């Protein structure tokens, strides 16, 4: 008796089978989460607080492992890892726990005479099951901070960490499974295929942090199910530098906001500077001096400078820097070490407007300086481009500050500093136009993952016969008076005088 031998499958059939399995797994995953959400446990205040406390404990218990994972993925300095990722996440949890009881309360609202007697309120309720797709540049913070908002609002959630930060992704899977309620909070690792399978499912909201190209894919997938999205994208964040300022403080803040934010690999990092032709040499000299203080004479050897995430991004940045019309514009830095995936802090002066470096988001350690005749001309340059996620201004001029706030449209503005606004959780953090849609942080995270449900309460007292057929001119006059809200007109209609 011979056994039946199946013919070998083609690579296409094997890939199709794997994809079918991924889709099936994704569908089963969502089904399980909906079942957990339908029990109502995620709606309870106690459950929400317990999960948020677990995130704090997760971060406290495994601080060293988190820092090591970030070092493996990005060579991120311990200082940056703690300040920009761990401490911000813990602060978000702590503040949410402190305020959550108040956030969950219904908001009483006024009613009109049209529905008298009645009362009304707005009740925040969870959306349901949330998908969070996070970024690689701050892979710990940008994975769990949205989950904080989803949990606070009472949702179940899936986290898909970035495959470009594999050490952090693997650690998140392990820690979330150990510390959190896995019936309602899950982590899915993987790359394009797994993300595609997840996007084919119906979610109650999708949040994505990353670039506009993928953001468009997310929106297209969400549109098939009419799923709302929260997109944190980015863009070319400008910095306007006026004269007559404390230049040392300004340059140090620009440096830490650019190169001290993951070596420029941050959505809110300065993408280019605008200053006057007259002031540019002074600014450049100050930047050079402070950069040497921060990163030494050989910044490629500095332990305080993150590396480029991978060889593809290193090549992309090299292409921006090596373009013929750009390479001669370097006034500081420009050093590269492909073996270490490191590029030194680089300043360029007056690169052409049509160069690649001015056409796309840099997301790296290159910083062009554009010069204008007068600082007010900066607004026209910024407004001629897509709206950025953040825009910065350094000045002591009150009128210039006012015009900046009034004239420049961006996700957020910051005057006399860089990037620090994201640490203020009372401010919404989000983009506008191509830099994103929706906002989160603090109460804004709770609102982002909640539905504000309007509820009107009426009694059987005070029923108005004028609402019901058969209709008459007298009833119409009374209803017009009621809808006007005028007590005089209502009185006249009731007396038959209208």
Coordinates of C-alpha atoms in Angstrom, one line a residue:
X1 CA 0.0 0.0 0.0
X2 CA 1.4 3.3 -1.0
X3 CA 0.7 6.6 0.6
X4 CA -0.7 9.5 -1.4
X5 CA 1.8 12.2 -2.0
X6 CA 0.5 15.7 -2.4
X7 CA 2.1 17.8 -5.2
X8 CA 4.3 20.6 -3.8
X9 CA 2.6 23.9 -3.6
X10 CA 3.9 26.9 -5.5
X11 CA 5.3 29.9 -3.6
X12 CA 2.2 31.8 -4.7
X13 CA -0.1 29.2 -3.2
X14 CA 1.9 29.0 0.0
X15 CA 1.9 32.8 0.4
X16 CA -1.9 32.8 -0.2
X17 CA -2.3 30.1 2.4
X18 CA -0.2 32.1 4.9
X19 CA -2.2 35.2 4.1
X20 CA -5.5 33.3 4.6
X21 CA -4.3 32.1 7.9
X22 CA -3.3 35.6 9.0
X23 CA -6.6 37.0 8.0
X24 CA -8.4 34.2 9.8
X25 CA -6.3 34.8 12.9
X26 CA -7.0 38.5 12.7
X27 CA -10.7 37.9 12.4
X28 CA -10.6 35.5 15.4
X29 CA -8.6 38.0 17.4
X30 CA -11.2 40.8 16.8
X31 CA -14.0 38.4 17.6
X32 CA -12.4 37.5 20.9
X33 CA -11.9 41.1 21.8
X34 CA -15.5 42.0 21.0
X35 CA -16.6 39.1 23.2
X36 CA -14.5 40.5 26.1
X37 CA -15.8 44.0 25.5
X38 CA -19.4 42.8 25.4
X39 CA -19.1 41.5 29.0
X40 CA -18.9 45.1 30.1
X41 CA -15.8 44.7 32.2
X42 CA -13.7 47.3 30.4
X43 CA -16.3 49.9 31.2
X44 CA -15.8 49.7 34.9
X45 CA -13.7 52.4 36.6
X46 CA -11.9 49.7 38.6
X47 CA -10.8 47.8 35.5
X48 CA -9.5 50.9 33.8
X49 CA -7.5 52.1 36.8
X50 CA -6.0 48.6 37.4
X51 CA -4.8 48.4 33.8
X52 CA -3.2 51.9 34.0
X53 CA -1.5 50.9 37.3
X54 CA -0.2 47.8 35.5
X55 CA 1.4 49.9 32.8
X56 CA 3.2 52.0 35.5
X57 CA 4.4 48.8 37.2
X58 CA 5.5 47.4 33.9
X59 CA 7.6 50.4 33.3
X60 CA 9.1 50.5 36.8
X61 CA 9.8 46.7 37.0
X62 CA 11.5 46.6 33.6
X63 CA 13.1 50.0 33.1
X64 CA 16.5 48.5 32.4
X65 CA 15.1 46.1 29.8
X66 CA 13.2 48.9 28.1
X67 CA 16.3 51.0 27.9
X68 CA 18.3 48.1 26.6
X69 CA 15.7 47.4 23.9
X70 CA 15.7 51.0 22.8
X71 CA 19.5 50.9 22.7
X72 CA 19.4 47.8 20.4
X73 CA 16.8 49.4 18.1
X74 CA 18.1 52.9 17.9
X75 CA 21.3 53.3 20.0
X76 CA 19.1 55.7 22.0
X77 CA 21.0 57.2 25.0
X78 CA 19.7 56.1 28.4
X79 CA 18.9 59.8 29.2
X80 CA 16.6 60.2 26.2
X81 CA 15.0 56.8 26.7
X82 CA 14.0 57.6 30.3
X83 CA 13.0 61.2 29.7
X84 CA 11.3 60.9 26.3
X85 CA 9.7 57.5 26.6
X86 CA 9.5 56.0 30.1
X87 CA 8.8 59.1 32.2
X88 CA 6.3 60.6 29.7
X89 CA 4.4 57.3 29.7
X90 CA 4.3 57.0 33.5
X91 CA 3.2 60.7 33.8
X92 CA 0.4 60.0 31.3
X93 CA -0.8 57.1 33.4
X94 CA -0.6 58.9 36.7
X95 CA -2.4 62.0 35.4
X96 CA -5.1 59.8 33.8
X97 CA -5.7 57.9 37.0
X98 CA -6.0 61.1 38.9
X99 CA -8.5 62.6 36.6
X100 CA -10.4 59.6 35.3
X101 CA -13.3 59.6 37.7
X102 CA -14.2 63.2 36.7
X103 CA -13.7 62.4 33.0
X104 CA -16.1 59.5 33.2
X105 CA -18.9 61.7 34.7
X106 CA -21.7 62.8 32.4
X107 CA -21.7 66.5 31.5
X108 CA -25.0 68.2 32.4
X109 CA -26.1 70.6 29.6
X110 CA -28.9 73.2 29.3
X111 CA -32.1 72.5 27.5
X112 CA -34.4 74.9 25.6
X113 CA -37.9 75.9 26.3
X114 CA -39.0 73.9 23.3
X115 CA -38.5 70.6 25.3
X116 CA -39.6 72.0 28.7
X117 CA -39.8 70.3 31.1
X118 CA -36.6 68.2 30.5
X119 CA -33.0 67.7 31.5
X120 CA -30.0 66.6 29.3
X121 CA -26.5 65.3 29.6
X122 CA -23.6 64.1 27.5
X123 CA -22.5 60.6 28.5
X124 CA -19.0 59.5 27.5
X125 CA -19.0 55.8 26.4
X126 CA -16.3 53.6 25.0
X127 CA -16.2 53.1 21.2
X128 CA -15.5 49.4 21.4
X129 CA -12.4 47.7 20.0
X130 CA -9.4 49.9 19.0
X131 CA -6.5 49.2 16.7
X132 CA -3.2 51.1 17.5
X133 CA -0.4 50.9 15.0
X134 CA 2.7 52.6 16.4
X135 CA 5.9 54.1 15.1
X136 CA 9.5 53.0 15.4
X137 CA 11.2 56.2 16.5
X138 CA 9.7 56.3 20.0
X139 CA 8.6 52.6 20.0
X140 CA 7.8 52.3 23.7
X141 CA 6.0 55.6 24.3
X142 CA 4.1 55.8 21.0
X143 CA 3.0 52.2 21.5
X144 CA 1.6 52.5 25.0
X145 CA 0.5 56.1 25.3
X146 CA -2.4 55.6 22.8
X147 CA -3.3 52.4 24.7
X148 CA -3.5 54.6 27.9
X149 CA -6.2 56.6 26.2
X150 CA -8.0 53.6 24.8
X151 CA -8.1 52.0 28.3
X152 CA -9.1 55.2 30.0
X153 CA -12.1 55.4 27.7
X154 CA -13.1 51.8 28.5
X155 CA -12.2 50.1 25.3
X156 CA -10.6 46.8 24.3
X157 CA -7.5 47.2 22.1
X158 CA -4.9 45.7 19.9
X159 CA -1.4 47.1 19.7
X160 CA 0.7 46.6 16.6
X161 CA 4.2 47.8 17.3
X162 CA 6.6 48.7 14.5
X163 CA 8.6 45.9 13.1
X164 CA 11.5 48.4 12.5
X165 CA 12.1 48.4 16.3
X166 CA 12.1 44.6 16.8
X167 CA 13.7 44.5 20.3
X168 CA 11.1 46.9 21.7
X169 CA 8.3 45.1 19.8
X170 CA 9.3 41.8 21.3
X171 CA 9.6 43.2 24.8
X172 CA 6.2 44.9 24.5
X173 CA 4.6 41.6 23.6
X174 CA 6.2 39.8 26.6
X175 CA 5.4 42.6 29.1
X176 CA 1.8 43.3 28.0
X177 CA 1.0 39.6 28.2
X178 CA 2.5 39.4 31.7
X179 CA 1.0 42.6 33.2
X180 CA -2.3 43.4 31.5
X181 CA -5.7 41.8 30.9
X182 CA -5.0 39.8 27.8
X183 CA -8.7 39.1 27.2
X184 CA -9.1 42.8 26.3
X185 CA -5.5 44.1 25.5
X186 CA -3.4 42.3 23.0
X187 CA -0.2 42.8 21.1
X188 CA 0.3 41.6 17.5
X189 CA 3.9 41.5 16.1
X190 CA 4.6 41.3 12.4
X191 CA 5.2 43.4 9.3
X192 CA 3.2 44.3 6.2
X193 CA 1.2 41.1 6.0
X194 CA 0.1 41.1 9.6
X195 CA -0.8 44.8 9.4
X196 CA -2.7 44.3 6.2
X197 CA -4.7 41.4 7.8
X198 CA -5.5 43.6 10.8
X199 CA -6.7 46.4 8.6
X200 CA -9.1 44.2 6.7
X201 CA -11.1 43.8 10.0
X202 CA -13.7 46.1 11.2
X203 CA -12.6 48.2 14.1
X204 CA -14.3 51.0 16.1
X205 CA -11.3 53.3 15.7
X206 CA -7.8 53.0 14.3
X207 CA -4.9 55.1 15.5
X208 CA -1.7 55.3 13.4
X209 CA 1.5 57.1 14.1
X210 CA 3.9 57.4 11.2
X211 CA 4.1 58.9 7.7
X212 CA 1.6 60.2 5.2
X213 CA 2.2 57.5 2.7
X214 CA 1.1 54.8 5.1
X215 CA -1.5 57.1 6.6
X216 CA -3.3 57.1 3.2
X217 CA -3.3 53.3 3.2
X218 CA -4.8 53.3 6.7
X219 CA -7.5 55.8 5.7
X220 CA -8.4 53.8 2.6
X221 CA -8.7 50.5 4.6
X222 CA -10.7 52.3 7.3
X223 CA -13.1 53.8 4.7
X224 CA -14.3 50.3 3.7
X225 CA -15.9 49.9 7.1
X226 CA -16.5 53.6 7.8
X227 CA -14.1 53.4 10.6
X228 CA -12.9 56.7 12.2
X229 CA -9.2 57.2 12.3
X230 CA -6.7 59.2 14.4
X231 CA -3.6 59.9 12.3
X232 CA -0.4 61.3 13.8
X233 CA 1.8 61.9 10.8
X234 CA 4.3 64.8 10.7
X235 CA 5.6 67.1 8.1
X236 CA 8.3 69.7 7.7
X237 CA 8.3 71.5 11.1
X238 CA 9.8 75.0 10.7
X239 CA 11.7 77.1 13.2
X240 CA 11.7 80.9 12.9
X241 CA 14.7 82.6 14.6
X242 CA 14.5 86.3 15.2
X243 CA 17.4 88.5 16.2
X244 CA 17.6 90.3 19.6
X245 CA 17.1 87.0 21.5
X246 CA 19.1 85.0 24.1
X247 CA 21.0 83.2 21.3
X248 CA 22.8 80.7 23.6
X249 CA 19.5 79.5 25.1
X250 CA 17.8 79.4 21.7
X251 CA 20.5 77.4 20.0
X252 CA 20.7 74.9 22.9
X253 CA 16.9 74.4 22.7
X254 CA 17.0 73.9 19.0
X255 CA 19.8 71.4 19.4
X256 CA 18.0 69.3 22.0
X257 CA 14.8 69.5 20.0
X258 CA 16.5 68.4 16.8
X259 CA 19.5 66.2 17.6
X260 CA 18.5 65.4 21.2
X261 CA 15.2 64.0 19.9
X262 CA 16.4 60.7 18.5
X263 CA 18.9 62.5 16.2
X264 CA 16.2 64.2 14.3
X265 CA 14.1 61.1 13.9
X266 CA 11.0 62.6 15.5
X267 CA 7.8 64.0 13.9
X268 CA 8.1 67.3 15.9
X269 CA 11.8 67.8 15.4
X270 CA 12.8 71.0 13.5
X271 CA 12.9 70.3 9.8
X272 CA 14.3 73.6 8.7
X273 CA 15.2 77.1 10.2
X274 CA 14.1 80.4 8.7
X275 CA 16.1 83.5 9.7
X276 CA 17.3 86.7 8.1
X277 CA 20.3 86.9 5.8
X278 CA 21.9 89.3 8.2
X279 CA 21.4 87.1 11.3
X280 CA 22.2 83.7 9.7
X281 CA 26.1 83.8 10.2
X282 CA 25.6 84.6 13.9
X283 CA 23.1 81.8 14.3
X284 CA 25.3 79.3 12.5
X285 CA 28.4 80.2 14.6
X286 CA 26.3 79.7 17.8
X287 CA 24.9 76.4 16.6
X288 CA 28.4 75.1 15.8
X289 CA 29.8 76.1 19.2
X290 CA 26.9 74.6 21.1
X291 CA 26.9 71.4 19.0
X292 CA 30.6 70.8 19.9
X293 CA 29.8 71.3 23.6
X294 CA 27.0 68.7 23.3
X295 CA 28.5 66.1 21.1
X296 CA 32.2 66.8 21.0
X297 CA 34.6 67.3 18.1
X298 CA 33.8 63.9 16.6
X299 CA 30.0 63.5 17.0
X300 CA 30.0 60.1 15.3
X301 CA 31.7 58.8 18.4
X302 CA 29.3 60.4 20.8
X303 CA 27.3 58.1 23.1
X304 CA 24.6 60.8 23.3
X305 CA 23.6 60.6 19.7
X306 CA 21.1 58.0 18.4
X307 CA 21.9 56.1 15.2
X308 CA 19.7 56.0 12.0
X309 CA 17.2 53.3 12.4
X310 CA 18.2 51.1 9.5
X311 CA 20.2 51.1 6.2
X312 CA 17.2 52.1 4.1
X313 CA 16.8 55.3 6.1
X314 CA 20.5 55.9 6.1
X315 CA 20.5 55.6 2.3
X316 CA 17.5 57.9 2.1
X317 CA 19.2 60.6 4.2
X318 CA 22.5 60.2 2.2
X319 CA 20.5 60.8 -1.0
X320 CA 19.1 64.0 0.4
X321 CA 22.6 65.2 1.5
X322 CA 24.5 64.1 -1.6
X323 CA 22.2 65.7 -4.2
X324 CA 24.4 67.9 -6.4
X325 CA 22.5 71.1 -5.7
X326 CA 22.7 70.4 -1.9
X327 CA 26.1 68.9 -1.1
X328 CA 27.9 72.2 -1.6
X329 CA 25.6 74.0 0.9
X330 CA 26.8 72.1 4.0
X331 CA 28.3 74.6 6.5
X332 CA 28.7 72.2 9.4
X333 CA 28.9 68.4 9.8
X334 CA 28.0 66.1 6.9
X335 CA 30.0 63.2 8.3
X336 CA 28.6 59.7 7.7
X337 CA 29.5 56.2 9.0
X338 CA 27.5 53.5 7.2
X339 CA 28.9 50.7 9.3
X340 CA 27.4 52.4 12.5
X341 CA 24.4 53.9 10.7
X342 CA 25.4 57.3 12.0
X343 CA 25.2 60.7 10.5
X344 CA 26.6 63.7 12.3
X345 CA 24.5 66.9 13.1
X346 CA 24.6 68.7 9.8
X347 CA 23.7 72.3 9.0
X348 CA 23.1 73.5 5.4
X349 CA 22.6 77.1 4.3
X350 CA 20.2 78.3 1.6
X351 CA 19.6 75.0 -0.1
X352 CA 17.4 75.4 -3.3
X353 CA 13.7 75.3 -2.7
X354 CA 13.3 72.5 -5.3
X355 CA 15.8 70.2 -3.7
X356 CA 14.8 66.9 -2.3
X357 CA 15.7 68.0 1.2
X358 CA 13.2 70.8 1.0
X359 CA 10.5 68.7 -0.7
X360 CA 10.1 65.9 1.8
X361 CA 10.2 65.5 5.6
X362 CA 13.9 65.0 6.6
X363 CA 13.4 62.8 9.7
X364 CA 17.1 62.8 10.5
X365 CA 20.0 64.9 11.6
X366 CA 20.1 67.3 8.6
X367 CA 19.0 70.9 9.2
X368 CA 18.7 73.4 6.4
X369 CA 18.7 77.1 7.1
X370 CA 16.6 79.3 4.8
X371 CA 17.3 83.1 4.7
X372 CA 14.8 85.9 4.2
X373 CA 15.1 89.7 4.0
X374 CA 12.9 90.3 7.1
X375 CA 11.7 87.8 9.6
X376 CA 8.0 88.5 8.8
X377 CA 8.6 86.9 5.4
X378 CA 8.9 83.5 7.2
X379 CA 5.1 83.2 7.5
X380 CA 4.6 83.2 3.7
X381 CA 7.2 80.4 3.3
X382 CA 5.5 78.3 5.9
X383 CA 2.0 78.9 4.6
X384 CA 3.0 78.1 1.1
X385 CA 3.7 74.5 2.2
X386 CA 1.6 71.7 3.7
X387 CA 0.6 72.4 7.3
X388 CA 3.2 71.0 9.7
X389 CA 2.7 69.1 12.9
X390 CA 4.5 71.8 14.8
X391 CA 5.9 75.2 14.2
X392 CA 8.4 77.1 16.4
X393 CA 9.3 80.8 16.9
X394 CA 12.2 82.3 18.8
X395 CA 11.6 86.0 19.5
X396 CA 11.1 88.7 22.2
X397 CA 8.9 90.7 19.9
X398 CA 5.3 90.6 21.2
X399 CA 3.8 91.7 17.9
X400 CA 5.7 88.9 16.0
X401 CA 4.4 86.3 18.5
X402 CA 0.8 87.5 18.0
X403 CA 1.2 87.4 14.2
X404 CA 2.8 84.0 14.4
X405 CA -0.2 82.5 16.4
X406 CA -2.7 84.3 14.1
X407 CA -1.0 83.6 10.8
X408 CA 0.6 80.1 11.0
X409 CA -1.6 77.0 10.8
X410 CA 0.0 73.9 12.4
X411 CA -0.9 71.0 14.6
X412 CA 0.7 73.0 17.5
X413 CA 2.8 76.1 18.1
X414 CA 5.6 76.7 20.5
X415 CA 7.3 80.0 21.2
X416 CA 10.9 80.2 22.4
X417 CA 11.4 76.4 22.7
X418 CA 11.2 73.2 20.7
X419 CA 9.2 70.0 21.2
X420 CA 8.3 70.7 24.8
X421 CA 4.6 71.2 24.1
X422 CA 4.0 67.5 23.9
X423 CA 4.8 67.2 27.6
X424 CA 1.8 69.4 28.5
X425 CA -1.1 67.0 28.6
X426 CA -3.7 69.7 28.9
X427 CA -2.8 70.6 25.3
X428 CA -4.1 68.5 22.4
X429 CA -1.4 66.9 20.4
X430 CA -2.2 66.3 16.8
X431 CA -1.9 67.5 13.3
X432 CA -3.9 69.4 10.7
X433 CA -4.2 68.8 7.0
X434 CA -1.5 66.4 5.8
X435 CA 0.2 66.4 9.2
X436 CA -2.6 64.4 10.7
X437 CA -6.2 64.2 11.8
X438 CA -7.5 64.1 15.4
X439 CA -5.5 64.7 18.6
X440 CA -4.7 63.0 21.9
X441 CA -2.8 63.4 25.2
X442 CA -4.5 63.7 28.6
X443 CA -8.3 64.4 28.5
X444 CA -7.9 64.6 24.7
X445 CA -6.9 60.9 24.6
X446 CA -10.0 60.0 26.7
X447 CA -12.2 62.0 24.3
X448 CA -10.5 60.6 21.2
X449 CA -11.5 57.1 22.1
X450 CA -14.9 57.9 23.5
X451 CA -18.3 58.6 22.0
X452 CA -20.0 61.6 23.6
X453 CA -23.6 60.4 23.7
X454 CA -26.3 62.9 24.0
X455 CA -29.2 62.0 26.3
X456 CA -32.4 63.9 26.9
X457 CA -34.7 63.1 29.8
X458 CA -38.4 64.0 29.8
X459 CA -41.3 63.2 32.1
X460 CA -44.9 62.6 31.2
X461 CA -45.8 66.0 32.7
X462 CA -46.2 69.0 30.4
X463 CA -47.3 67.2 27.3
X464 CA -48.2 69.7 24.5
X465 CA -51.3 68.8 22.5
X466 CA -50.1 71.2 19.8
X467 CA -47.6 68.6 18.6
X468 CA -50.2 66.2 17.5
X469 CA -52.6 66.0 14.5
X470 CA -55.1 67.2 13.5
X471 CA -53.1 70.4 12.8
X472 CA -54.5 73.9 13.0
X473 CA -53.4 77.5 12.6
X474 CA -53.5 77.9 16.4
X475 CA -51.2 74.9 16.9
X476 CA -48.8 76.2 14.3
X477 CA -48.7 79.6 15.9
X478 CA -47.9 78.0 19.3
X479 CA -45.2 75.7 17.8
X480 CA -43.6 78.7 16.1
X481 CA -43.6 80.6 19.4
X482 CA -42.1 77.6 21.2
X483 CA -39.4 77.2 18.6
X484 CA -38.6 80.9 18.8
X485 CA -37.9 80.6 22.5
X486 CA -39.7 83.9 23.2
X487 CA -41.8 83.7 26.4
X488 CA -43.9 86.7 25.2
X489 CA -44.7 85.0 21.9
X490 CA -45.6 81.7 23.7
X491 CA -47.9 83.6 26.1
X492 CA -49.6 85.4 23.1
X493 CA -50.1 82.1 21.2
X494 CA -51.6 80.4 24.3
X495 CA -54.0 83.3 24.6
X496 CA -54.9 83.1 20.9
X497 CA -53.5 86.6 20.2
X498 CA -50.9 85.4 17.6

